[in-house]
Coordinates of C-alpha atoms in Angstrom, one line a residue:
Chain A
M1 CA 77.2 7.0 121.6
G2 CA 73.8 6.9 120.0
K3 CA 71.2 4.1 119.8
K4 CA 72.3 0.5 119.7
I5 CA 71.6 -1.7 116.6
G6 CA 72.3 -5.4 116.1
I7 CA 74.4 -6.1 113.0
Y8 CA 73.8 -9.3 111.1
P9 CA 76.9 -10.0 109.1
G10 CA 75.8 -12.2 106.2
C11 CA 78.3 -13.8 103.7
C12 CA 78.8 -10.5 101.9
F13 CA 80.5 -8.9 105.0
Q14 CA 83.1 -11.6 105.5
G15 CA 85.9 -13.5 103.8
A16 CA 86.0 -12.3 100.2
D17 CA 83.8 -9.3 100.9
V18 CA 85.1 -8.2 104.3
H19 CA 85.5 -4.6 103.1
N20 CA 81.7 -4.4 103.0
Y21 CA 81.8 -4.8 106.8
D22 CA 84.2 -1.9 107.1
I23 CA 81.9 0.2 104.9
L24 CA 79.0 -0.7 107.2
V25 CA 80.9 0.1 110.4
A26 CA 81.9 3.5 109.0
F27 CA 78.3 4.2 108.2
L28 CA 77.1 3.3 111.7
K29 CA 79.8 5.6 113.1
N30 CA 78.7 8.4 110.7
M31 CA 75.1 8.0 111.9
D32 CA 76.2 7.9 115.5
L33 CA 74.8 4.4 116.0
E34 CA 76.4 1.8 118.4
E35 CA 77.1 -1.5 116.7
V36 CA 76.1 -4.7 118.5
L37 CA 77.7 -7.4 116.4
L38 CA 75.7 -10.6 116.3
D39 CA 78.8 -12.6 116.1
R40 CA 77.2 -16.0 116.7
S41 CA 74.7 -15.5 113.8
A42 CA 74.8 -17.8 110.8
C43 CA 74.1 -17.7 107.1
C44 CA 70.5 -16.8 106.2
G45 CA 70.5 -19.7 103.8
G46 CA 70.7 -17.4 100.7
G47 CA 67.8 -19.2 99.1
V48 CA 70.1 -22.2 98.7
I49 CA 69.5 -23.9 102.1
D50 CA 65.8 -24.0 101.0
E51 CA 67.1 -26.5 98.5
T52 CA 67.8 -28.7 101.5
N53 CA 64.7 -27.9 103.6
K54 CA 62.6 -24.8 104.4
L55 CA 62.3 -25.6 108.1
I56 CA 66.1 -25.3 108.3
V57 CA 65.8 -21.8 106.9
Y58 CA 63.2 -20.8 109.4
G59 CA 65.2 -22.3 112.2
L60 CA 68.5 -20.6 111.2
N61 CA 66.8 -17.2 110.9
A62 CA 64.7 -17.5 114.0
R63 CA 68.0 -18.1 115.7
N64 CA 69.5 -15.1 114.1
I65 CA 66.6 -12.9 115.2
A66 CA 66.7 -14.6 118.7
L67 CA 70.4 -13.6 119.0
A68 CA 69.4 -9.9 118.5
E69 CA 66.5 -10.3 120.9
E70 CA 68.8 -11.8 123.5
A71 CA 71.1 -8.7 123.1
G72 CA 68.0 -6.4 123.4
V73 CA 68.5 -4.9 119.9
D74 CA 66.8 -4.9 116.5
L75 CA 68.5 -6.6 113.6
Y76 CA 70.0 -4.7 110.7
T77 CA 71.6 -6.0 107.5
P78 CA 72.3 -4.0 104.3
C79 CA 71.9 -7.1 102.1
N80 CA 68.6 -7.3 100.2
T81 CA 68.5 -11.1 100.2
C82 CA 69.4 -11.5 103.9
Y83 CA 66.7 -8.9 104.7
M84 CA 64.1 -10.7 102.6
I85 CA 64.8 -14.1 103.9
I86 CA 64.9 -13.0 107.6
A87 CA 61.8 -10.9 107.2
K88 CA 60.0 -13.8 105.5
T89 CA 61.0 -16.0 108.5
K90 CA 59.7 -13.4 110.9
L91 CA 56.3 -13.3 109.0
A92 CA 56.1 -17.1 109.0
L93 CA 56.8 -17.4 112.7
D94 CA 54.6 -14.5 113.8
S95 CA 51.6 -15.9 111.9
D96 CA 52.0 -19.5 112.9
P97 CA 52.1 -20.2 116.6
K98 CA 52.7 -23.9 116.1
L99 CA 55.7 -23.3 113.9
K100 CA 57.0 -20.8 116.4
E101 CA 56.6 -23.3 119.2
K102 CA 58.4 -26.0 117.3
I103 CA 61.3 -23.8 116.4
N104 CA 61.5 -22.5 120.0
E105 CA 61.8 -26.0 121.3
I106 CA 64.8 -26.6 119.1
L107 CA 66.3 -23.1 119.9
A108 CA 66.1 -24.1 123.6
E109 CA 69.1 -26.4 122.8
E110 CA 71.2 -23.3 122.6
G111 CA 69.3 -21.5 125.4
L112 CA 67.7 -19.1 122.9
E113 CA 64.1 -18.0 122.3
Y114 CA 62.4 -16.4 119.4
K115 CA 60.0 -13.8 120.8
G116 CA 59.2 -11.8 117.7
T117 CA 60.0 -8.5 119.4
A118 CA 63.0 -7.4 117.2
T119 CA 62.4 -5.4 114.0
I120 CA 64.2 -6.4 110.9
Y121 CA 66.0 -3.5 109.2
H122 CA 67.6 -3.0 105.9
T123 CA 69.4 0.3 105.0
L124 CA 66.2 1.7 103.5
N125 CA 63.9 1.3 106.5
L126 CA 66.8 1.8 108.9
I127 CA 67.2 5.4 107.6
R128 CA 63.5 6.0 107.3
D129 CA 62.2 4.5 110.6
F130 CA 65.1 3.8 113.0
I131 CA 67.3 6.9 112.3
G132 CA 64.7 9.1 110.7
L133 CA 65.1 11.0 107.5
E134 CA 65.6 14.4 109.2
E135 CA 68.2 13.0 111.6
Y136 CA 69.9 11.3 108.7
K137 CA 70.1 14.5 106.8
S138 CA 71.6 16.3 109.8
K139 CA 74.5 13.9 109.8
L140 CA 75.6 14.8 106.2
K141 CA 78.5 17.2 106.1
R142 CA 78.9 17.9 102.4
K143 CA 77.2 17.8 99.0
I144 CA 78.3 15.5 96.3
E145 CA 77.6 17.7 93.3
G146 CA 77.9 17.3 89.6
V147 CA 77.1 13.6 89.4
K148 CA 74.0 12.0 88.0
V149 CA 73.0 9.0 90.0
A150 CA 70.6 6.3 89.0
P151 CA 68.9 4.6 92.0
Y152 CA 68.8 0.8 91.7
Y153 CA 66.8 -1.0 94.4
G154 CA 67.3 -4.6 93.5
C155 CA 64.5 -7.1 93.9
H156 CA 64.3 -8.3 97.5
V157 CA 63.3 -5.0 99.1
L158 CA 60.4 -4.7 96.7
A159 CA 59.2 -8.3 96.5
P160 CA 57.5 -10.3 97.7
N161 CA 54.9 -7.7 98.6
E162 CA 54.6 -8.9 102.2
V163 CA 58.1 -7.8 103.0
A164 CA 58.5 -4.8 100.6
L165 CA 60.0 -1.8 102.2
D166 CA 58.4 0.7 99.9
D167 CA 55.4 0.9 97.5
P168 CA 56.7 -1.6 94.9
E169 CA 54.7 0.2 92.2
N170 CA 56.2 3.6 92.8
P171 CA 59.1 3.4 95.2
T172 CA 60.6 6.7 96.3
L173 CA 62.6 5.9 99.4
L174 CA 66.0 5.4 97.7
K175 CA 65.6 8.7 95.9
E176 CA 64.8 10.3 99.3
I177 CA 68.0 8.9 100.7
L178 CA 70.2 9.8 97.7
E179 CA 68.9 13.3 97.0
P180 CA 70.1 14.9 100.3
L181 CA 73.7 13.8 99.3
G182 CA 73.6 16.5 96.6
V183 CA 73.6 14.2 93.7
E184 CA 71.3 14.6 90.7
I185 CA 68.8 11.7 90.4
V186 CA 68.1 9.9 87.1
D187 CA 65.2 7.5 87.5
G188 CA 62.6 6.0 85.3
Y189 CA 65.3 4.5 83.2
K190 CA 65.0 1.3 81.1
N191 CA 65.4 -1.9 83.2
E192 CA 65.4 0.1 86.4
Y193 CA 63.7 -2.9 88.1
T194 CA 65.3 -5.7 86.2
C195 CA 67.1 -8.3 88.5
C196 CA 70.9 -8.2 88.7
G197 CA 71.0 -11.9 88.3
Y198 CA 73.3 -12.5 91.3
H199 CA 71.5 -15.6 92.4
A200 CA 72.3 -17.4 89.1
S201 CA 76.0 -16.8 89.5
Y202 CA 76.6 -20.5 90.2
T203 CA 73.6 -22.2 88.6
N204 CA 73.8 -20.3 85.3
P205 CA 76.6 -17.7 85.0
Q206 CA 75.6 -16.8 81.5
Q207 CA 72.1 -15.8 82.8
K208 CA 73.7 -13.7 85.5
E209 CA 75.9 -11.8 82.9
Q210 CA 72.9 -11.2 80.6
L211 CA 70.9 -9.6 83.4
A212 CA 73.6 -7.7 85.3
V213 CA 74.4 -5.3 82.4
K214 CA 70.7 -4.4 81.7
P215 CA 70.1 -1.9 84.4
L216 CA 73.6 -0.5 83.9
E217 CA 73.0 0.1 80.2
G218 CA 69.5 1.5 80.9
A219 CA 70.9 4.0 83.4
K220 CA 73.7 5.1 81.1
E221 CA 71.2 5.6 78.2
A222 CA 69.2 7.8 80.5
G223 CA 72.3 10.0 81.1
A224 CA 73.4 8.7 84.5
D225 CA 77.1 8.8 85.5
L226 CA 76.7 6.2 88.2
V227 CA 74.3 3.6 89.5
A228 CA 73.8 3.4 93.3
T229 CA 72.4 0.3 95.0
P230 CA 71.9 -0.5 98.7
C231 CA 72.5 -4.2 98.1
P232 CA 76.1 -5.6 98.3
L233 CA 75.0 -8.6 96.2
C234 CA 73.6 -6.5 93.4
H235 CA 76.8 -4.5 93.6
K236 CA 78.9 -7.6 93.3
A237 CA 76.9 -8.9 90.3
M238 CA 77.0 -5.6 88.5
D239 CA 80.4 -4.2 89.3
G240 CA 83.2 -4.7 86.8
H241 CA 81.2 -3.7 83.7
D242 CA 81.7 -0.5 81.7
E243 CA 79.3 1.6 83.7
P244 CA 80.3 2.3 87.3
I245 CA 78.1 1.2 90.2
I246 CA 78.5 2.1 93.9
Q247 CA 76.9 1.0 97.2
V248 CA 74.7 3.6 98.7
L249 CA 76.5 3.3 102.1
Q250 CA 79.8 4.3 100.3
L251 CA 78.2 7.4 98.9
I252 CA 76.7 8.3 102.3
N253 CA 80.0 7.9 104.0
V254 CA 81.6 10.3 101.5
A255 CA 78.8 12.8 102.1
C256 CA 79.5 12.4 105.9
G257 CA 83.0 13.8 105.2
M258 CA 85.1 10.7 104.4
T259 CA 87.4 10.6 101.5
P260 CA 86.6 8.2 98.6
E261 CA 89.6 6.1 99.8
E262 CA 88.2 6.0 103.3
A263 CA 84.9 5.0 101.8
L264 CA 86.8 2.1 100.2
F265 CA 86.1 3.2 96.6
H266 CA 89.3 1.3 95.6
Y267 CA 87.6 -2.0 96.2
N268 CA 85.1 -1.2 93.4
K269 CA 86.2 -3.0 90.2
T270 CA 84.9 -0.3 87.8
P271 CA 86.5 3.0 89.0
V272 CA 84.1 5.6 90.5
N273 CA 85.3 9.1 90.2
L274 CA 83.5 11.9 92.1
A275 CA 84.5 15.5 91.6
L276 CA 84.6 16.6 95.2
Chain B
M1 CA 28.8 6.7 94.1
K2 CA 31.9 8.8 94.3
K3 CA 33.6 9.8 91.0
I4 CA 37.4 10.3 90.7
K5 CA 39.6 11.7 88.0
Y6 CA 42.8 10.2 86.8
I7 CA 44.7 9.2 83.7
A8 CA 44.8 5.6 82.3
R9 CA 48.1 5.4 80.5
I10 CA 47.8 2.4 78.2
K11 CA 50.5 0.8 76.0
R12 CA 48.9 0.4 72.6
Y13 CA 50.1 -1.7 69.7
N14 CA 48.8 -1.6 66.2
P15 CA 49.6 -4.8 64.3
D16 CA 48.9 -3.2 60.9
T17 CA 51.4 -0.4 61.3
K18 CA 53.6 -2.3 63.8
E19 CA 53.5 0.8 65.9
S20 CA 53.8 0.7 69.7
Y21 CA 53.1 3.7 71.8
W22 CA 51.7 4.9 75.1
Q23 CA 48.3 6.7 75.1
D24 CA 46.8 8.7 77.9
F25 CA 43.1 8.4 78.6
P26 CA 41.9 11.0 81.1
V27 CA 38.8 9.6 82.8
E28 CA 36.3 10.7 85.4
V29 CA 34.8 7.5 86.7
E30 CA 33.3 5.8 89.8
D31 CA 35.9 4.9 92.3
S32 CA 34.6 1.3 92.5
L33 CA 35.9 0.1 89.1
T34 CA 38.2 -2.7 88.7
V35 CA 41.0 -2.2 86.2
L36 CA 39.1 -4.4 83.8
E37 CA 35.9 -2.3 84.2
L38 CA 38.0 0.8 83.6
L39 CA 39.2 -0.7 80.3
M40 CA 35.6 -1.6 79.4
Y41 CA 34.6 1.9 80.2
I42 CA 37.3 3.3 77.9
K43 CA 36.4 0.9 75.1
D44 CA 32.7 1.8 75.5
K45 CA 33.0 5.6 75.9
I46 CA 36.3 6.8 74.5
D47 CA 38.0 4.4 72.0
G48 CA 36.3 1.4 70.6
S49 CA 39.5 0.1 69.1
L50 CA 41.1 -0.6 72.5
T51 CA 41.7 -4.3 72.6
F52 CA 42.1 -6.6 75.6
R53 CA 41.3 -10.1 76.6
A54 CA 38.8 -10.9 79.3
F55 CA 36.0 -13.2 80.2
C56 CA 34.8 -14.3 83.6
R57 CA 35.4 -11.0 85.6
S58 CA 35.8 -13.3 88.7
A59 CA 39.5 -14.1 88.8
I60 CA 39.0 -17.6 87.7
C61 CA 39.3 -17.9 83.9
G62 CA 42.8 -16.3 83.8
S63 CA 42.2 -14.3 80.6
C64 CA 42.9 -10.8 81.7
A65 CA 46.4 -10.8 83.1
M66 CA 48.4 -7.7 82.3
V67 CA 51.1 -5.5 83.7
I68 CA 49.8 -2.7 85.9
N69 CA 52.3 -0.1 87.3
G70 CA 55.1 -2.5 86.4
R71 CA 53.5 -5.4 88.3
A72 CA 51.6 -8.3 86.6
G73 CA 48.2 -9.3 87.8
L74 CA 44.6 -10.0 86.8
S75 CA 42.9 -6.8 85.8
C76 CA 39.5 -8.1 87.0
K77 CA 40.8 -8.7 90.5
I78 CA 42.5 -5.3 91.0
Q79 CA 40.7 -2.1 92.1
A80 CA 41.6 0.8 89.8
K81 CA 41.7 3.3 92.6
D82 CA 44.4 1.4 94.5
K83 CA 46.6 1.7 91.5
I84 CA 46.7 5.4 91.0
R85 CA 50.2 6.8 91.4
N86 CA 50.7 10.5 90.9
G87 CA 47.3 10.6 89.1
V88 CA 48.2 7.9 86.7
I89 CA 47.6 4.1 86.2
R90 CA 50.1 2.5 83.8
I91 CA 48.7 -0.5 81.9
E92 CA 50.7 -2.6 79.5
P93 CA 50.6 -6.2 78.1
L94 CA 52.3 -9.1 79.8
H95 CA 56.1 -9.1 79.1
H96 CA 58.0 -11.9 77.3
L97 CA 55.1 -12.8 75.0
P98 CA 54.4 -11.5 71.5
V99 CA 51.8 -8.7 71.5
V100 CA 48.9 -9.4 69.1
K101 CA 47.2 -6.1 69.6
D102 CA 47.2 -3.5 72.5
L103 CA 46.9 -5.6 75.7
V104 CA 46.4 -9.0 74.0
V105 CA 49.4 -11.3 73.9
D106 CA 50.0 -14.5 72.1
Q107 CA 50.1 -17.2 74.9
E108 CA 51.2 -20.0 72.6
P109 CA 55.0 -19.7 73.2
A110 CA 54.4 -20.2 77.0
F111 CA 52.0 -23.1 76.3
D112 CA 54.6 -24.7 74.1
K113 CA 57.0 -24.6 77.0
F114 CA 54.2 -25.9 79.3
K115 CA 53.8 -29.0 77.1
K116 CA 57.5 -29.8 77.7
I117 CA 57.0 -30.6 81.4
K118 CA 54.2 -33.2 80.7
P119 CA 51.6 -31.2 82.5
Y120 CA 49.2 -34.1 83.2
L121 CA 48.9 -37.0 85.6
V122 CA 50.1 -40.3 84.3
P123 CA 48.3 -42.7 86.7
D124 CA 50.4 -45.0 88.7
P125 CA 48.8 -48.4 88.5
K126 CA 49.9 -49.2 92.0
K127 CA 47.9 -46.2 93.2
V128 CA 45.1 -45.7 90.7
P129 CA 42.9 -48.7 90.2
D130 CA 41.8 -49.4 86.6
S131 CA 38.3 -50.2 87.7
L132 CA 35.7 -47.6 88.6
N133 CA 34.5 -49.8 91.4
S134 CA 37.3 -48.8 93.7
E135 CA 38.7 -45.3 94.6
S136 CA 42.1 -43.8 94.1
L137 CA 42.8 -42.6 97.6
V138 CA 44.8 -39.5 98.4
T139 CA 45.2 -38.6 102.1
P140 CA 44.8 -35.0 103.3
E141 CA 48.5 -35.0 104.2
E142 CA 49.4 -36.1 100.7
F143 CA 47.2 -33.5 99.1
K144 CA 48.6 -30.7 101.3
L145 CA 51.9 -31.0 99.5
Y146 CA 50.5 -29.7 96.3
D147 CA 47.1 -28.3 97.2
K148 CA 48.0 -24.6 96.6
Q149 CA 49.7 -25.4 93.3
T150 CA 46.5 -26.9 91.9
D151 CA 44.9 -23.4 92.2
C152 CA 47.0 -22.2 89.2
I153 CA 44.6 -20.9 86.4
L154 CA 47.4 -20.5 83.8
C155 CA 46.8 -16.7 83.6
M156 CA 50.5 -16.2 82.9
A157 CA 50.9 -13.2 85.3
C158 CA 54.0 -14.9 86.7
Y159 CA 55.4 -15.5 83.2
G160 CA 54.8 -11.9 82.2
S161 CA 56.8 -10.6 85.2
C162 CA 59.6 -13.1 85.3
N163 CA 63.2 -11.7 85.4
A164 CA 64.8 -15.0 84.4
L165 CA 63.0 -14.7 81.0
E166 CA 64.5 -11.2 80.7
G167 CA 67.9 -12.8 80.6
E168 CA 67.1 -16.1 78.9
E169 CA 64.1 -16.4 76.6
K170 CA 64.4 -20.2 76.4
Y171 CA 63.7 -20.4 80.2
L172 CA 60.7 -22.6 80.8
G173 CA 58.9 -20.2 83.1
P174 CA 57.5 -20.0 86.6
F175 CA 54.0 -21.6 86.2
Q176 CA 55.4 -24.4 84.1
L177 CA 57.8 -25.3 86.9
T178 CA 55.1 -25.0 89.6
K179 CA 53.0 -27.5 87.6
A180 CA 56.0 -29.8 87.3
F181 CA 56.4 -29.7 91.1
R182 CA 52.6 -30.3 91.4
F183 CA 52.8 -33.6 89.5
I184 CA 56.0 -34.8 91.2
A185 CA 54.3 -34.2 94.5
D186 CA 51.1 -36.0 93.5
S187 CA 51.1 -39.5 95.1
R188 CA 49.0 -40.9 92.1
D189 CA 51.5 -39.9 89.5
G190 CA 53.3 -42.8 87.8
V191 CA 56.2 -41.0 86.1
D192 CA 59.6 -41.6 87.7
I193 CA 60.8 -38.6 89.6
E194 CA 64.1 -38.7 87.7
E195 CA 62.2 -38.5 84.4
R196 CA 60.1 -35.6 85.6
I197 CA 63.3 -33.8 86.9
K198 CA 65.0 -34.3 83.5
L199 CA 62.1 -32.5 81.9
V200 CA 62.8 -29.4 84.0
E201 CA 66.6 -29.4 83.8
D202 CA 67.1 -27.8 80.3
H203 CA 66.6 -24.1 80.7
G204 CA 64.5 -24.9 83.7
I205 CA 65.1 -24.8 87.5
W206 CA 68.7 -23.6 87.2
D207 CA 67.8 -20.5 85.1
C208 CA 65.6 -19.0 87.8
V209 CA 67.1 -16.0 89.5
Q210 CA 64.9 -16.1 92.7
C211 CA 63.8 -12.5 92.2
Q212 CA 60.4 -13.3 93.8
M213 CA 58.4 -11.4 91.2
C214 CA 56.2 -14.5 90.5
L215 CA 55.2 -14.4 94.2
A216 CA 54.2 -10.8 93.8
A217 CA 52.3 -11.5 90.6
C218 CA 50.3 -14.6 91.3
P219 CA 46.6 -13.8 91.9
K220 CA 46.2 -17.1 93.7
G221 CA 49.0 -16.7 96.2
I222 CA 51.1 -19.5 94.6
K223 CA 54.8 -19.2 95.1
P224 CA 56.5 -20.5 91.9
A225 CA 60.0 -19.4 93.0
E226 CA 59.6 -21.5 96.2
D227 CA 58.4 -24.5 94.2
I228 CA 61.5 -24.1 92.1
L229 CA 63.6 -24.4 95.3
E230 CA 61.7 -27.6 96.1
L231 CA 62.4 -28.9 92.6
R232 CA 66.1 -28.2 93.1
R233 CA 66.0 -30.1 96.4
I234 CA 64.3 -33.1 94.6
A235 CA 67.0 -32.9 91.8
K236 CA 69.7 -32.9 94.4
D237 CA 68.2 -35.8 96.4
S238 CA 67.6 -37.8 93.3
G239 CA 71.3 -37.8 92.6
E240 CA 71.6 -35.0 89.9
D241 CA 75.2 -33.7 89.8
N242 CA 75.6 -30.2 88.5
P243 CA 76.9 -26.8 89.7
G244 CA 73.5 -26.1 91.3
T245 CA 73.3 -29.3 93.3
R246 CA 77.0 -29.2 94.2
R247 CA 76.5 -25.6 95.4
A248 CA 73.7 -26.7 97.7
K249 CA 75.7 -29.5 99.2
H250 CA 78.8 -27.4 99.9
W251 CA 76.7 -24.5 101.1
F252 CA 75.1 -26.6 103.8
A253 CA 78.4 -28.3 104.8
D254 CA 80.1 -24.8 105.1
V255 CA 77.4 -23.4 107.2
F256 CA 77.5 -26.5 109.5
A257 CA 81.3 -26.2 109.8
T258 CA 81.6 -22.5 110.5
G259 CA 78.1 -20.9 110.5
Q260 CA 78.9 -19.2 107.2
I261 CA 79.5 -20.1 103.5
D262 CA 83.0 -20.3 102.1
K263 CA 82.9 -18.0 99.1
W264 CA 86.6 -18.6 98.5
H265 CA 86.2 -22.3 97.6
L266 CA 82.6 -22.0 96.3
P267 CA 83.6 -21.6 92.6
E268 CA 85.8 -24.7 92.5
N269 CA 83.4 -26.7 94.6
A270 CA 80.3 -25.7 92.6
F271 CA 81.8 -25.8 89.1
G272 CA 84.2 -28.5 89.8
D273 CA 86.2 -27.8 86.7
E274 CA 89.2 -25.7 85.5
V275 CA 87.1 -22.5 85.3
G276 CA 86.0 -22.9 88.9
K277 CA 89.5 -23.7 90.1
E278 CA 90.8 -20.6 88.2
M279 CA 88.1 -18.4 89.9
T280 CA 89.1 -19.7 93.3
K281 CA 92.7 -19.0 92.5
Q282 CA 91.9 -15.5 91.4
L283 CA 90.1 -14.8 94.6
E284 CA 93.1 -16.1 96.5
E285 CA 95.4 -13.6 94.6
E286 CA 92.9 -10.8 95.4
F287 CA 93.1 -11.6 99.1
R288 CA 96.8 -11.6 99.1
A289 CA 96.9 -8.3 97.2
R290 CA 94.7 -6.9 99.9
G291 CA 97.1 -8.1 102.6
L292 CA 94.7 -10.6 104.1
K293 CA 96.1 -13.5 106.1
E294 CA 95.1 -17.0 104.9
E295 CA 92.9 -17.5 107.9
E296 CA 90.9 -14.5 106.8
F297 CA 90.2 -15.9 103.3
G298 CA 87.3 -17.9 104.4
P299 CA 85.0 -17.9 107.4
Q300 CA 86.2 -19.2 110.8
P301 CA 83.9 -21.0 113.2
F302 CA 82.5 -18.6 115.8
D303 CA 82.8 -19.2 119.5
G304 CA 80.2 -21.7 120.6
I305 CA 80.1 -23.5 117.2
E306 CA 79.6 -26.9 118.8
Q307 CA 76.4 -25.7 120.4
F308 CA 75.2 -24.3 117.0
Q309 CA 76.0 -27.6 115.3
K310 CA 73.9 -29.5 117.9
F311 CA 71.1 -27.1 117.1
L312 CA 71.5 -27.5 113.4
K313 CA 71.6 -31.4 113.7
R314 CA 68.4 -31.3 115.7
L315 CA 66.9 -28.9 113.1
V316 CA 67.8 -31.3 110.3
K317 CA 66.3 -34.2 112.2
E318 CA 63.0 -32.3 112.8
A319 CA 62.9 -31.3 109.2
E320 CA 63.1 -34.9 107.9

């Protein structure tokens, strides 16, 4: 078994979206990483608990990080939003000793302590910094050829700037992760960086629908067969339209030798067909 | 002074011909120029017809906001050399506003929306004396609540990079909502909170998609998307009942009960109508088709949930 990594299972890895957890576990296995499931972790707040109180969001996520630190591992989540909110919390606590002290006082109720030692990973920086791009490439067993893929980052890995995982003005990391899979990259398309609208799903569903199709249509216009996103929420918002979209982890799992069925392609609403 | 070579790729618009196009200006200039100084250099030395709006050059008048490499900001505050990507700087006008010429946009539509939120203080007679002989006191703690938001210079960088406006052009916009929050938070303001909240309900706080681009754009470090969350909290606490406030209530209750949200019941809980019920029913059918057992439909409390609930109760108490 390889290196240990703490898995933070946000809402998009349980209940209605439990298949995303299976996709994640398969990816870890393919990358020879050992999963340490943070099974007492709680919802990051999703930007909604902020509507109750920001301190609660800091507390919840300091606790999530503290659980990883207690287990002696870093924290990894493939969800853009979970990543952004947890990383924002880490920034806030690491730069404000008073806040950290206050939160730690409350965390002591559960015998936990936020130290600030764990790194927060998302798929993008996990592959770049934790696994390493060369090591990542060495795990790939076959090329997925004959398919034009449009990378779609989603918002929360590029903004706000303080937690961005790549140069927001010229990101290349997703391309560097997708290219070794053998696919042809189509980038620079219209609405490449337009939000998927997921977070308006309940507050204004019409708004969500207007936005979700824009990157898909832009990618298709530019000649892409498929859009690939690292974020399960973006995927959820954009899947089910005319143009197919897939999660980056699913594509990686196929390149690591799994069949599309094993990579759970059948849970995608819009069928994704790869000529393997 | 060191000189560097690069290409300024500028989006032009000619109002006479209605033609919009990108034009490359290869330059060899000092490496100390701001983007605004670069534009002034091009206007002075290469093409006098290049049009942009600017005034103070000190990031305070808010005239020169534009989109640079896809991100909005003040051109006078940004060093050109930091913006070179593959030998090119891309400069275009703010999005979501009609272009007048080249980099100049018509700000009126955004100001029209701004007027809708009553962007001024209506003195509360209980707080603000009508005589000049006594003062209207604001404590440092009171001012802290909206101190940052008063830094807004109405440059519209947030507006010009807003994703919610991409989907819904009637959306009020980020700086408008930040200002709405600023006046609600002001202890001297005499307008009822309910009335101020009503002003931001229609194509306001619930249209925001929380993409965080306004945080990335603001030259003053204001966080409109976070102010919008505050406004949603105030709307919820003042008794507003809509899918947004219902979502927030159920979200917190779910997290308290199990540590996680219940996406299965969220549609019927948030929408509270037939459409929501139908969505929840559809999810149920999906789960059954997948062969999931009913206890797997929604989250189950994790081991040690009582301990977590104690923690959360204490957190809520501290937060009050």
